[in-house]
């Protein structure tokens, strides 16, 4: 083989490999309409791919029930999830990703007040016991865990429970699919800031650092504001 030909083949072989090693990310989440749609669309999907772009990062998304996603990140079997309340057991983004209202749903003809729940049976989304239900309802003594807002509202419609508590965005999405929407009373009982969250290990810390750096870049470029506007969300900072 001629030297020139050999050098040419060697050059082609070298440039065929990526200059930077790809960084794998295992993202665990539940399905949240318009946030983590299965087809790759949604606010969270777009945000993640803007912050961790290919080919530098390879994102492997896994869908779980929310409680399982929380348990997995606490155990370090996934690298990140979003969004969560702050806890010392995880790394979190410097800035909140979303701010949502906490609401209580009851029947219009039996609208409940926060101070009169001691003998009432409520329900909450799986994984929200320590995040939403008891922190905001000090008088509540009985809480039932359900898979999602749809299941909670179904139980409420059947009068198996007296009220349902959850994040307003999820509750509204579930109510919009019901024909009996007008039969329910929604009471705001608080609000919470939710942060992108990372496993408490070296890889999680590296991803958190990248997230915080990139979110600031996107904010200064105006990209972040346009993304929030696209999904009719309020940018929390």
XYZ file of N, CA and C in Angstrom:
711
model
N 0.851 -1.193 0.000
C 0.000 0.000 0.000
C 0.889 1.246 0.000
N 0.540 2.190 -0.836
C 1.315 3.414 -0.907
C 1.175 4.205 0.397
N 2.263 4.864 0.831
C 2.225 5.637 2.084
C 1.116 6.672 2.119
N 0.897 7.339 0.975
C -0.132 8.384 0.938
C -1.510 7.784 1.174
N -1.758 6.616 0.557
C -3.044 5.942 0.723
C -3.248 5.516 2.165
N -2.190 4.982 2.792
C -2.255 4.536 4.190
C -2.572 5.695 5.134
N -1.919 6.823 4.899
C -2.156 8.004 5.738
C -3.596 8.496 5.575
N -4.086 8.446 4.344
C -5.457 8.883 4.084
C -6.470 8.013 4.800
N -6.246 6.682 4.769
C -7.167 5.767 5.443
C -7.120 5.953 6.955
N -5.907 6.177 7.484
C -5.758 6.401 8.914
C -6.489 7.664 9.350
N -6.410 8.714 8.549
C -7.078 9.977 8.848
C -8.592 9.797 8.875
N -9.102 9.048 7.874
C -10.546 8.807 7.813
C -11.013 8.004 9.022
N -10.189 7.035 9.451
C -10.550 6.229 10.610
C -10.609 7.068 11.875
N -9.673 7.995 12.006
C -9.611 8.829 13.196
C -10.801 9.768 13.294
N -11.178 10.383 12.182
C -12.268 11.362 12.222
C -13.631 10.688 12.306
N -13.677 9.366 12.092
C -14.953 8.668 12.185
C -15.388 8.455 13.633
N -14.456 8.618 14.577
C -14.765 8.473 15.994
C -15.036 9.847 16.611
N -15.999 9.932 17.541
C -16.285 11.225 18.166
C -15.097 11.730 18.962
N -14.916 13.046 18.935
C -13.777 13.641 19.625
C -13.980 13.600 21.135
N -15.225 13.608 21.573
C -15.526 13.614 22.994
C -16.350 12.375 23.338
N -15.980 11.705 24.409
C -16.726 10.523 24.837
C -18.144 10.921 25.216
N -19.124 10.128 24.812
C -20.512 10.427 25.118
C -20.811 10.129 26.584
N -21.602 10.988 27.185
C -21.940 10.861 28.599
C -23.360 10.309 28.723
N -23.514 9.137 29.308
C -24.856 8.552 29.431
C -25.643 9.178 30.590
N -26.935 9.349 30.375
C -27.824 9.845 31.423
C -29.045 8.932 31.482
N -29.303 8.383 32.649
C -30.507 7.592 32.856
C -31.530 8.478 33.559
N -32.538 8.857 32.807
C -33.572 9.758 33.310
C -34.820 8.940 33.635
N -35.267 8.996 34.863
C -36.482 8.301 35.266
C -37.598 9.288 35.531
N -38.771 9.011 35.002
C -39.902 9.928 35.155
C -41.208 9.170 35.011
N -42.276 9.778 35.440
C -43.595 9.249 35.129
C -44.106 9.947 33.875
N -45.238 9.485 33.370
C -45.858 10.166 32.237
C -46.636 11.367 32.747
N -46.370 12.525 32.178
C -47.061 13.763 32.538
C -47.392 14.464 31.222
N -48.682 14.524 30.911
C -49.129 15.094 29.648
C -48.592 16.500 29.444
N -48.016 16.714 28.264
C -47.415 17.983 27.848
C -46.098 18.291 28.561
N -45.632 17.357 29.355
C -44.318 17.484 29.993
C -43.395 16.352 29.548
N -43.860 15.120 29.711
C -43.028 13.959 29.360
C -43.813 13.015 28.455
N -44.296 13.518 27.350
C -45.074 12.688 26.434
C -44.220 11.545 25.888
N -44.875 10.425 25.631
C -44.155 9.243 25.159
C -43.485 9.453 23.804
N -44.012 10.373 22.994
C -43.443 10.595 21.663
C -42.244 11.538 21.676
N -41.794 11.940 22.865
C -40.625 12.808 22.962
C -40.950 14.283 23.014
N -42.217 14.635 22.904
C -42.612 16.041 22.989
C -42.910 16.387 24.449
N -43.178 17.647 24.703
C -43.489 18.087 26.055
C -42.401 18.980 26.626
N -42.786 19.772 27.603
C -41.877 20.772 28.180
C -40.603 20.147 28.746
N -40.747 19.141 29.579
C -39.558 18.524 30.171
C -38.661 17.887 29.108
N -39.271 17.210 28.159
C -38.477 16.577 27.092
C -37.646 17.611 26.336
N -38.265 18.711 25.975
C -37.534 19.740 25.232
C -36.457 20.388 26.095
N -36.795 20.659 27.352
C -35.834 21.283 28.251
C -34.593 20.409 28.429
N -34.806 19.133 28.675
C -33.687 18.211 28.905
C -32.762 18.138 27.697
N -33.330 18.094 26.511
C -32.488 17.963 25.317
C -31.777 19.272 24.964
N -32.292 20.379 25.444
C -31.570 21.643 25.250
C -30.408 21.763 26.233
N -30.574 21.206 27.402
C -29.530 21.291 28.424
C -28.463 20.214 28.244
N -28.899 19.041 27.813
C -27.971 17.935 27.600
C -28.055 17.484 26.142
N -27.470 18.262 25.223
C -27.635 17.989 23.791
C -26.797 16.792 23.315
N -27.293 16.161 22.272
C -26.517 15.135 21.576
C -25.489 15.831 20.691
N -24.365 15.212 20.355
C -23.982 13.839 20.721
C -23.205 13.744 22.029
N -22.988 14.874 22.692
C -22.198 14.828 23.931
C -22.884 13.983 24.997
N -24.221 14.053 25.050
C -24.975 13.298 26.045
C -25.909 12.305 25.359
N -26.059 11.158 25.957
C -27.001 10.145 25.472
C -28.029 9.916 26.577
N -29.256 10.321 26.323
C -30.305 10.247 27.343
C -31.129 8.983 27.162
N -31.198 8.206 28.213
C -31.979 6.971 28.238
C -33.140 7.198 29.201
N -34.340 7.406 28.646
C -35.491 7.748 29.477
C -36.268 6.488 29.854
N -36.636 6.407 31.121
C -37.405 5.284 31.636
C -38.657 5.824 32.318
N -39.811 5.259 31.962
C -41.076 5.686 32.562
C -41.451 4.754 33.707
N -41.734 5.355 34.857
C -42.145 4.611 36.043
C -43.348 5.310 36.664
N -44.077 4.614 37.536
C -44.977 5.345 38.435
C -44.134 6.319 39.259
N -44.694 7.469 39.619
C -43.887 8.516 40.250
C -43.186 8.045 41.516
N -43.870 7.297 42.349
C -43.255 6.843 43.601
C -42.026 5.982 43.324
N -42.103 5.166 42.288
C -40.955 4.316 41.936
C -39.809 5.158 41.399
N -40.127 6.185 40.619
C -39.079 7.078 40.106
C -38.349 7.756 41.262
N -39.107 8.186 42.275
C -38.505 8.826 43.449
C -37.610 7.836 44.188
N -38.094 6.621 44.389
C -37.297 5.607 45.080
C -36.023 5.282 44.306
N -36.136 5.209 42.984
C -34.977 4.870 42.157
C -33.881 5.932 42.232
N -34.273 7.201 42.226
C -33.230 8.234 42.282
C -32.619 8.308 43.677
N -33.404 8.040 44.691
C -32.856 8.007 46.044
C -31.846 6.871 46.210
N -32.083 5.777 45.486
C -31.183 4.635 45.541
C -30.016 4.767 44.561
N -30.092 5.764 43.666
C -29.022 5.978 42.705
C -29.064 5.059 41.507
N -30.196 4.404 41.250
C -30.305 3.535 40.081
C -30.696 4.304 38.823
N -31.105 5.554 38.987
C -31.250 6.475 37.865
C -30.454 7.726 38.206
N -30.154 8.532 37.199
C -29.286 9.700 37.393
C -30.051 10.970 37.721
N -31.268 11.091 37.183
C -31.994 12.340 37.414
C -33.477 12.138 37.216
N -34.242 13.066 37.756
C -35.677 13.115 37.544
C -36.112 14.560 37.743
N -37.312 14.864 37.336
C -37.792 16.221 37.507
C -39.301 16.260 37.455
N -39.874 17.098 38.231
C -39.177 17.951 39.204
C -39.669 17.588 40.580
N -38.851 17.896 41.607
C -39.138 17.481 42.970
C -38.959 18.632 43.945
N -39.504 18.424 45.127
C -39.234 19.352 46.216
C -37.811 19.082 46.720
N -37.231 20.032 47.420
C -35.855 19.889 47.867
C -35.755 18.920 49.050
N -34.696 18.112 49.005
C -34.395 17.185 50.083
C -32.885 17.042 50.190
N -32.390 16.790 51.383
C -30.945 16.642 51.589
C -30.416 15.337 51.007
N -31.306 14.475 50.549
C -30.903 13.170 50.027
C -30.570 13.194 48.542
N -30.707 14.356 47.914
C -30.449 14.487 46.476
C -29.742 15.809 46.195
N -29.150 15.903 45.002
C -28.718 17.201 44.478
C -29.891 17.800 43.713
N -29.998 19.138 43.744
C -31.089 19.808 43.046
C -30.554 20.997 42.256
N -31.282 21.358 41.213
C -30.925 22.543 40.442
C -30.959 23.770 41.344
N -30.144 24.759 41.015
C -30.112 25.988 41.818
C -31.439 26.729 41.774
N -32.067 26.693 40.617
C -33.336 27.401 40.423
C -34.486 26.405 40.275
N -35.690 26.757 40.723
C -36.833 25.874 40.488
C -37.158 25.804 39.003
N -37.681 24.677 38.595
C -38.076 24.497 37.194
C -39.521 24.945 36.990
N -40.367 24.602 37.937
C -41.759 25.057 37.877
C -42.247 25.386 39.289
N -43.251 26.228 39.354
C -43.983 26.494 40.590
C -45.435 26.128 40.320
N -45.981 25.276 41.158
C -47.350 24.807 40.937
C -48.187 25.039 42.184
N -49.470 25.185 41.985
C -50.395 25.301 43.108
C -50.706 23.907 43.654
N -50.968 23.840 44.942
C -51.486 22.624 45.557
C -52.978 22.839 45.764
N -53.802 21.922 45.267
C -55.252 22.104 45.337
C -55.931 20.901 45.970
N -57.076 21.184 46.562
C -57.937 20.141 47.118
C -59.234 20.122 46.312
N -59.637 18.955 45.864
C -60.855 18.803 45.066
C -61.898 18.063 45.889
N -63.089 18.626 45.961
C -64.207 17.970 46.652
C -65.472 18.221 45.835
N -66.567 17.584 46.222
C -67.831 17.796 45.519
C -68.379 19.188 45.823
N -68.983 19.805 44.839
C -69.558 21.137 45.002
C -70.583 21.155 46.136
N -71.395 20.097 46.215
C -72.438 20.059 47.251
C -71.906 19.663 48.625
N -70.603 19.425 48.703
C -69.989 19.078 49.988
C -68.584 19.681 50.057
N -68.486 20.959 49.641
C -67.183 21.623 49.590
C -66.553 21.641 50.977
N -65.307 21.202 51.044
C -64.638 21.039 52.331
C -63.674 22.185 52.612
N -63.411 22.376 53.873
C -62.434 23.359 54.321
C -61.253 22.621 54.949
N -60.082 23.238 54.877
C -58.871 22.617 55.392
C -58.955 22.268 56.872
N -59.720 23.047 57.643
C -59.754 22.865 59.093
C -60.750 21.803 59.558
N -61.469 21.197 58.605
C -62.503 20.233 58.994
C -62.344 18.924 58.234
N -61.193 18.306 58.398
C -60.886 17.099 57.633
C -60.574 15.888 58.512
N -60.646 16.058 59.814
C -60.197 14.993 60.711
C -60.987 13.699 60.553
N -62.250 13.793 60.152
C -63.061 12.589 59.976
C -63.339 12.292 58.512
N -62.539 12.890 57.617
C -62.736 12.711 56.184
C -61.607 11.864 55.592
N -61.943 11.129 54.557
C -60.950 10.307 53.869
C -60.511 10.999 52.591
N -59.238 11.282 52.479
C -58.695 11.927 51.291
C -57.808 10.988 50.510
N -57.400 11.418 49.338
C -56.483 10.639 48.511
C -55.449 11.572 47.904
N -54.316 11.023 47.570
C -53.227 11.793 46.986
C -52.470 10.919 45.994
N -51.781 11.571 45.087
C -51.004 10.870 44.080
C -49.842 10.119 44.729
N -49.580 8.911 44.272
C -48.492 8.103 44.801
C -47.182 8.886 44.780
N -46.510 8.930 45.913
C -45.269 9.685 46.033
C -45.458 11.082 46.579
N -46.706 11.499 46.783
C -46.988 12.858 47.238
C -47.346 12.930 48.718
N -47.236 11.833 49.428
C -47.631 11.821 50.835
C -46.857 12.846 51.654
N -45.527 12.808 51.558
C -44.693 13.723 52.338
C -44.454 15.049 51.641
N -44.844 15.109 50.367
C -44.570 16.303 49.564
C -45.772 17.242 49.537
N -46.978 16.674 49.552
C -48.179 17.480 49.353
C -49.235 17.245 50.431
N -49.585 15.982 50.651
C -50.792 15.697 51.434
C -50.694 16.185 52.880
N -49.838 15.582 53.672
C -49.779 15.935 55.091
C -49.148 17.303 55.370
N -48.149 17.739 54.577
C -47.602 19.082 54.851
C -48.626 20.206 54.733
N -49.615 20.040 53.842
C -50.571 21.120 53.616
C -51.902 20.905 54.329
N -52.108 19.702 54.847
C -53.388 19.396 55.488
C -53.129 18.852 56.889
N -52.877 19.743 57.808
C -52.525 19.334 59.168
C -53.659 18.602 59.865
N -54.893 18.888 59.473
C -56.033 18.256 60.131
C -56.385 16.902 59.529
N -55.788 16.579 58.401
C -56.106 15.317 57.736
C -55.435 14.160 58.474
N -56.200 13.135 58.750
C -55.660 11.968 59.459
C -55.715 10.707 58.611
N -56.499 10.731 57.539
C -56.651 9.528 56.709
C -56.361 9.864 55.256
N -55.326 9.261 54.716
C -54.961 9.500 53.330
C -54.785 8.202 52.577
N -55.305 8.167 51.379
C -55.233 6.981 50.533
C -54.344 7.280 49.330
N -53.387 6.426 49.054
C -52.478 6.612 47.922
C -53.106 6.057 46.649
N -53.096 6.847 45.577
C -53.608 6.395 44.286
C -52.564 6.654 43.204
N -52.726 6.013 42.075
C -51.713 6.083 41.015
C -51.570 7.485 40.439
N -52.685 8.158 40.192
C -52.640 9.480 39.567
C -53.937 10.230 39.816
N -54.014 11.452 39.254
C -55.198 12.294 39.466
C -56.452 11.673 38.870
N -56.318 10.949 37.778
C -57.474 10.305 37.153
C -58.110 9.302 38.120
N -57.265 8.488 38.749
C -57.781 7.498 39.701
C -58.385 8.199 40.923
N -57.744 9.262 41.381
C -58.264 9.995 42.523
C -59.626 10.587 42.252
N -59.805 11.181 41.082
C -61.092 11.781 40.742
C -62.164 10.723 40.513
N -61.775 9.569 40.007
C -62.736 8.474 39.849
C -63.273 8.030 41.208
N -62.393 7.906 42.187
C -62.824 7.535 43.536
C -63.717 8.609 44.144
N -63.389 9.864 43.863
C -64.201 10.976 44.360
C -65.591 10.946 43.725
N -65.639 10.662 42.431
C -66.922 10.589 41.726
C -67.801 9.473 42.291
N -67.174 8.368 42.696
C -67.907 7.234 43.263
C -68.173 7.411 44.757
N -67.689 8.539 45.315
C -67.834 8.857 46.733
C -67.169 7.817 47.634
N -66.071 7.263 47.128
C -65.255 6.361 47.926
C -64.306 7.156 48.823
N -64.047 8.405 48.430
C -63.242 9.330 49.221
C -63.997 10.651 49.313
N -63.554 11.503 50.237
C -64.217 12.800 50.421
C -63.518 13.930 49.672
N -62.219 13.757 49.421
C -61.483 14.798 48.705
C -60.210 14.222 48.097
N -59.688 14.937 47.136
C -58.425 14.551 46.502
C -57.492 15.759 46.516
N -56.199 15.516 46.780
C -55.215 16.592 46.838
C -54.105 16.315 45.839
N -53.699 17.360 45.086
C -52.621 17.180 44.116
C -52.136 18.491 43.544
N -51.206 18.375 42.620
C -50.694 19.542 41.911
C -51.752 20.025 40.930
N -51.978 21.325 40.898
C -53.049 21.903 40.088
C -52.941 21.522 38.613
N -51.729 21.537 38.052
C -51.572 21.232 36.631
C -52.039 19.817 36.309
N -51.758 18.869 37.199
C -52.183 17.485 36.986
C -53.680 17.321 37.219
N -54.192 17.997 38.221
C -55.623 17.926 38.521
C -56.438 18.512 37.377
N -56.019 19.677 36.885
C -56.754 20.325 35.797
C -56.763 19.465 34.542
N -55.638 18.835 34.252
C -55.544 17.967 33.085
C -56.526 16.805 33.195
N -56.627 16.224 34.381
C -57.555 15.115 34.593
C -59.007 15.588 34.549
N -59.290 16.745 35.130
C -60.657 17.284 35.124
C -61.131 17.606 33.714
N -60.227 18.093 32.882
C -60.595 18.469 31.514
C -61.099 17.287 30.697
N -60.780 16.086 31.130
C -61.213 14.894 30.403
C -62.524 14.331 30.940
N -63.091 14.993 31.941
C -64.312 14.487 32.558
C -65.542 15.279 32.119
N -66.656 14.573 31.968
C -67.913 15.231 31.613
C -68.574 15.886 32.819
N -68.174 15.448 34.023
C -68.798 15.976 35.233
C -67.918 17.011 35.930
N -67.098 17.689 35.168
C -66.142 18.659 35.714
C -66.809 19.706 36.601
N -68.003 20.123 36.230
C -68.682 21.194 36.969
C -69.148 20.758 38.355
N -69.075 19.481 38.656
C -69.562 18.976 39.936
C -68.519 19.058 41.046
N -67.335 19.606 40.705
C -66.259 19.606 41.682
C -65.828 21.022 42.047
N -65.472 21.163 43.302
C -64.974 22.422 43.837
C -63.466 22.304 44.021
N -62.718 23.290 43.519
C -61.259 23.287 43.657
C -60.853 24.392 44.622
N -60.104 24.021 45.642
C -59.640 24.975 46.646
C -58.123 24.986 46.675
N -57.547 26.152 46.508
C -56.089 26.250 46.586
C -55.675 26.198 48.057
N -54.720 25.327 48.370
C -54.283 25.199 49.760
C -52.790 25.494 49.928
N -52.131 25.853 48.838
C -50.713 26.189 48.936
C -50.042 26.165 47.575
N -48.744 26.249 47.590
C -47.962 26.165 46.357
C -46.593 25.600 46.701
N -45.929 25.057 45.690
C -44.593 24.542 45.948
C -43.690 24.775 44.748
N -42.391 24.905 45.050
C -41.372 25.024 44.016
C -40.792 23.642 43.760
N -40.656 23.305 42.502
C -40.127 21.996 42.128
C -38.808 22.164 41.374
N -37.828 21.363 41.730
C -36.468 21.483 41.205
C -36.077 20.225 40.440
N -35.240 20.422 39.405
C -34.677 19.257 38.725
C -33.749 18.567 39.721
N -33.806 17.243 39.770
C -33.139 16.528 40.858
C -32.203 15.451 40.327
N -31.113 15.249 41.062
C -30.036 14.368 40.618
C -29.594 13.451 41.750
N -29.124 12.261 41.386
C -28.651 11.294 42.369
C -27.488 11.875 43.175
N -27.418 11.498 44.415
C -26.394 12.022 45.316
C -25.098 11.221 45.147
N -24.481 11.385 43.976
C -23.204 10.743 43.694
C -22.410 11.635 42.746
N -21.214 11.184 42.362
C -20.333 12.019 41.550
C -20.944 12.357 40.196
N -21.555 11.363 39.553
C -22.175 11.597 38.248
C -23.358 12.565 38.379
N -24.142 12.398 39.446
C -25.266 13.299 39.672
C -24.815 14.729 39.879
N -23.715 14.907 40.609
C -23.188 16.257 40.846
C -22.708 16.890 39.550
N -22.060 16.096 38.697
C -21.593 16.618 37.411
C -22.774 17.052 36.538
N -23.854 16.276 36.560
C -25.041 16.621 35.769
C -25.726 17.860 36.335
N -25.776 17.973 37.645
C -26.352 19.169 38.277
C -25.580 20.416 37.882
N -24.261 20.316 37.907
C -23.412 21.455 37.544
C -23.671 21.879 36.109
N -23.757 20.912 35.211
C -24.034 21.203 33.800
C -25.422 21.822 33.651
N -26.402 21.274 34.358
C -27.773 21.790 34.290
C -27.810 23.264 34.682
N -27.187 23.593 35.811
C -27.213 24.971 36.309
C -26.500 25.932 35.356
N -25.384 25.487 34.795
C -24.644 26.330 33.851
C -25.447 26.571 32.586
N -26.030 25.513 32.063
C -26.743 25.611 30.790
C -28.057 26.366 30.927
N -28.728 26.227 32.076
C -29.999 26.926 32.267
C -29.773 28.436 32.254
N -28.637 28.879 32.789
C -28.313 30.299 32.782
C -28.025 30.785 31.366
N -27.338 29.964 30.600
C -27.052 30.323 29.203
C -28.354 30.449 28.421
N -29.235 29.482 28.576
C -30.517 29.499 27.865
C -31.374 30.682 28.297
N -31.289 31.045 29.581
C -32.047 32.197 30.076
C -31.544 33.477 29.431
N -30.240 33.655 29.385
C -29.657 34.874 28.814
C -29.914 34.971 27.321
N -29.998 33.843 26.660
C -30.244 33.829 25.212
C -31.714 34.036 24.870
N -32.588 33.952 25.861
C -34.021 34.082 25.626
C -34.681 32.780 25.218
N -33.892 31.720 25.092
C -34.423 30.423 24.680
C -35.373 29.879 25.745
N -35.003 30.044 26.993
C -35.795 29.505 28.085
C -37.163 30.176 28.159
N -37.197 31.492 28.029
C -38.470 32.217 28.080
C -39.394 31.761 26.952
N -38.839 31.547 25.773
C -39.659 31.086 24.635
C -40.210 29.684 24.881
N -39.424 28.839 25.537
C -39.883 27.476 25.814
C -41.032 27.491 26.825
N -40.906 28.283 27.870
C -41.998 28.399 28.844
C -43.255 28.961 28.167
N -43.078 29.952 27.325
C -44.221 30.562 26.626
C -44.894 29.543 25.707
N -44.110 28.716 25.060
C -44.653 27.702 24.139
C -45.641 26.791 24.851
N -45.351 26.456 26.101
C -46.213 25.546 26.859
C -47.117 26.285 27.848
N -47.220 27.591 27.675
C -48.100 28.428 28.496
C -47.798 28.258 29.982
N -46.507 28.274 30.297
C -46.046 28.154 31.676
C -45.412 29.454 32.141
N -45.485 29.691 33.424
C -44.834 30.866 33.997
C -43.401 30.515 34.375
N -42.458 31.282 33.853
C -41.059 31.051 34.194
C -40.838 31.482 35.626
N -40.319 30.585 36.486
C -40.281 30.875 37.930
C -39.111 31.733 38.397
N -38.329 32.251 37.459
C -37.217 33.128 37.870
C -36.857 34.065 36.729
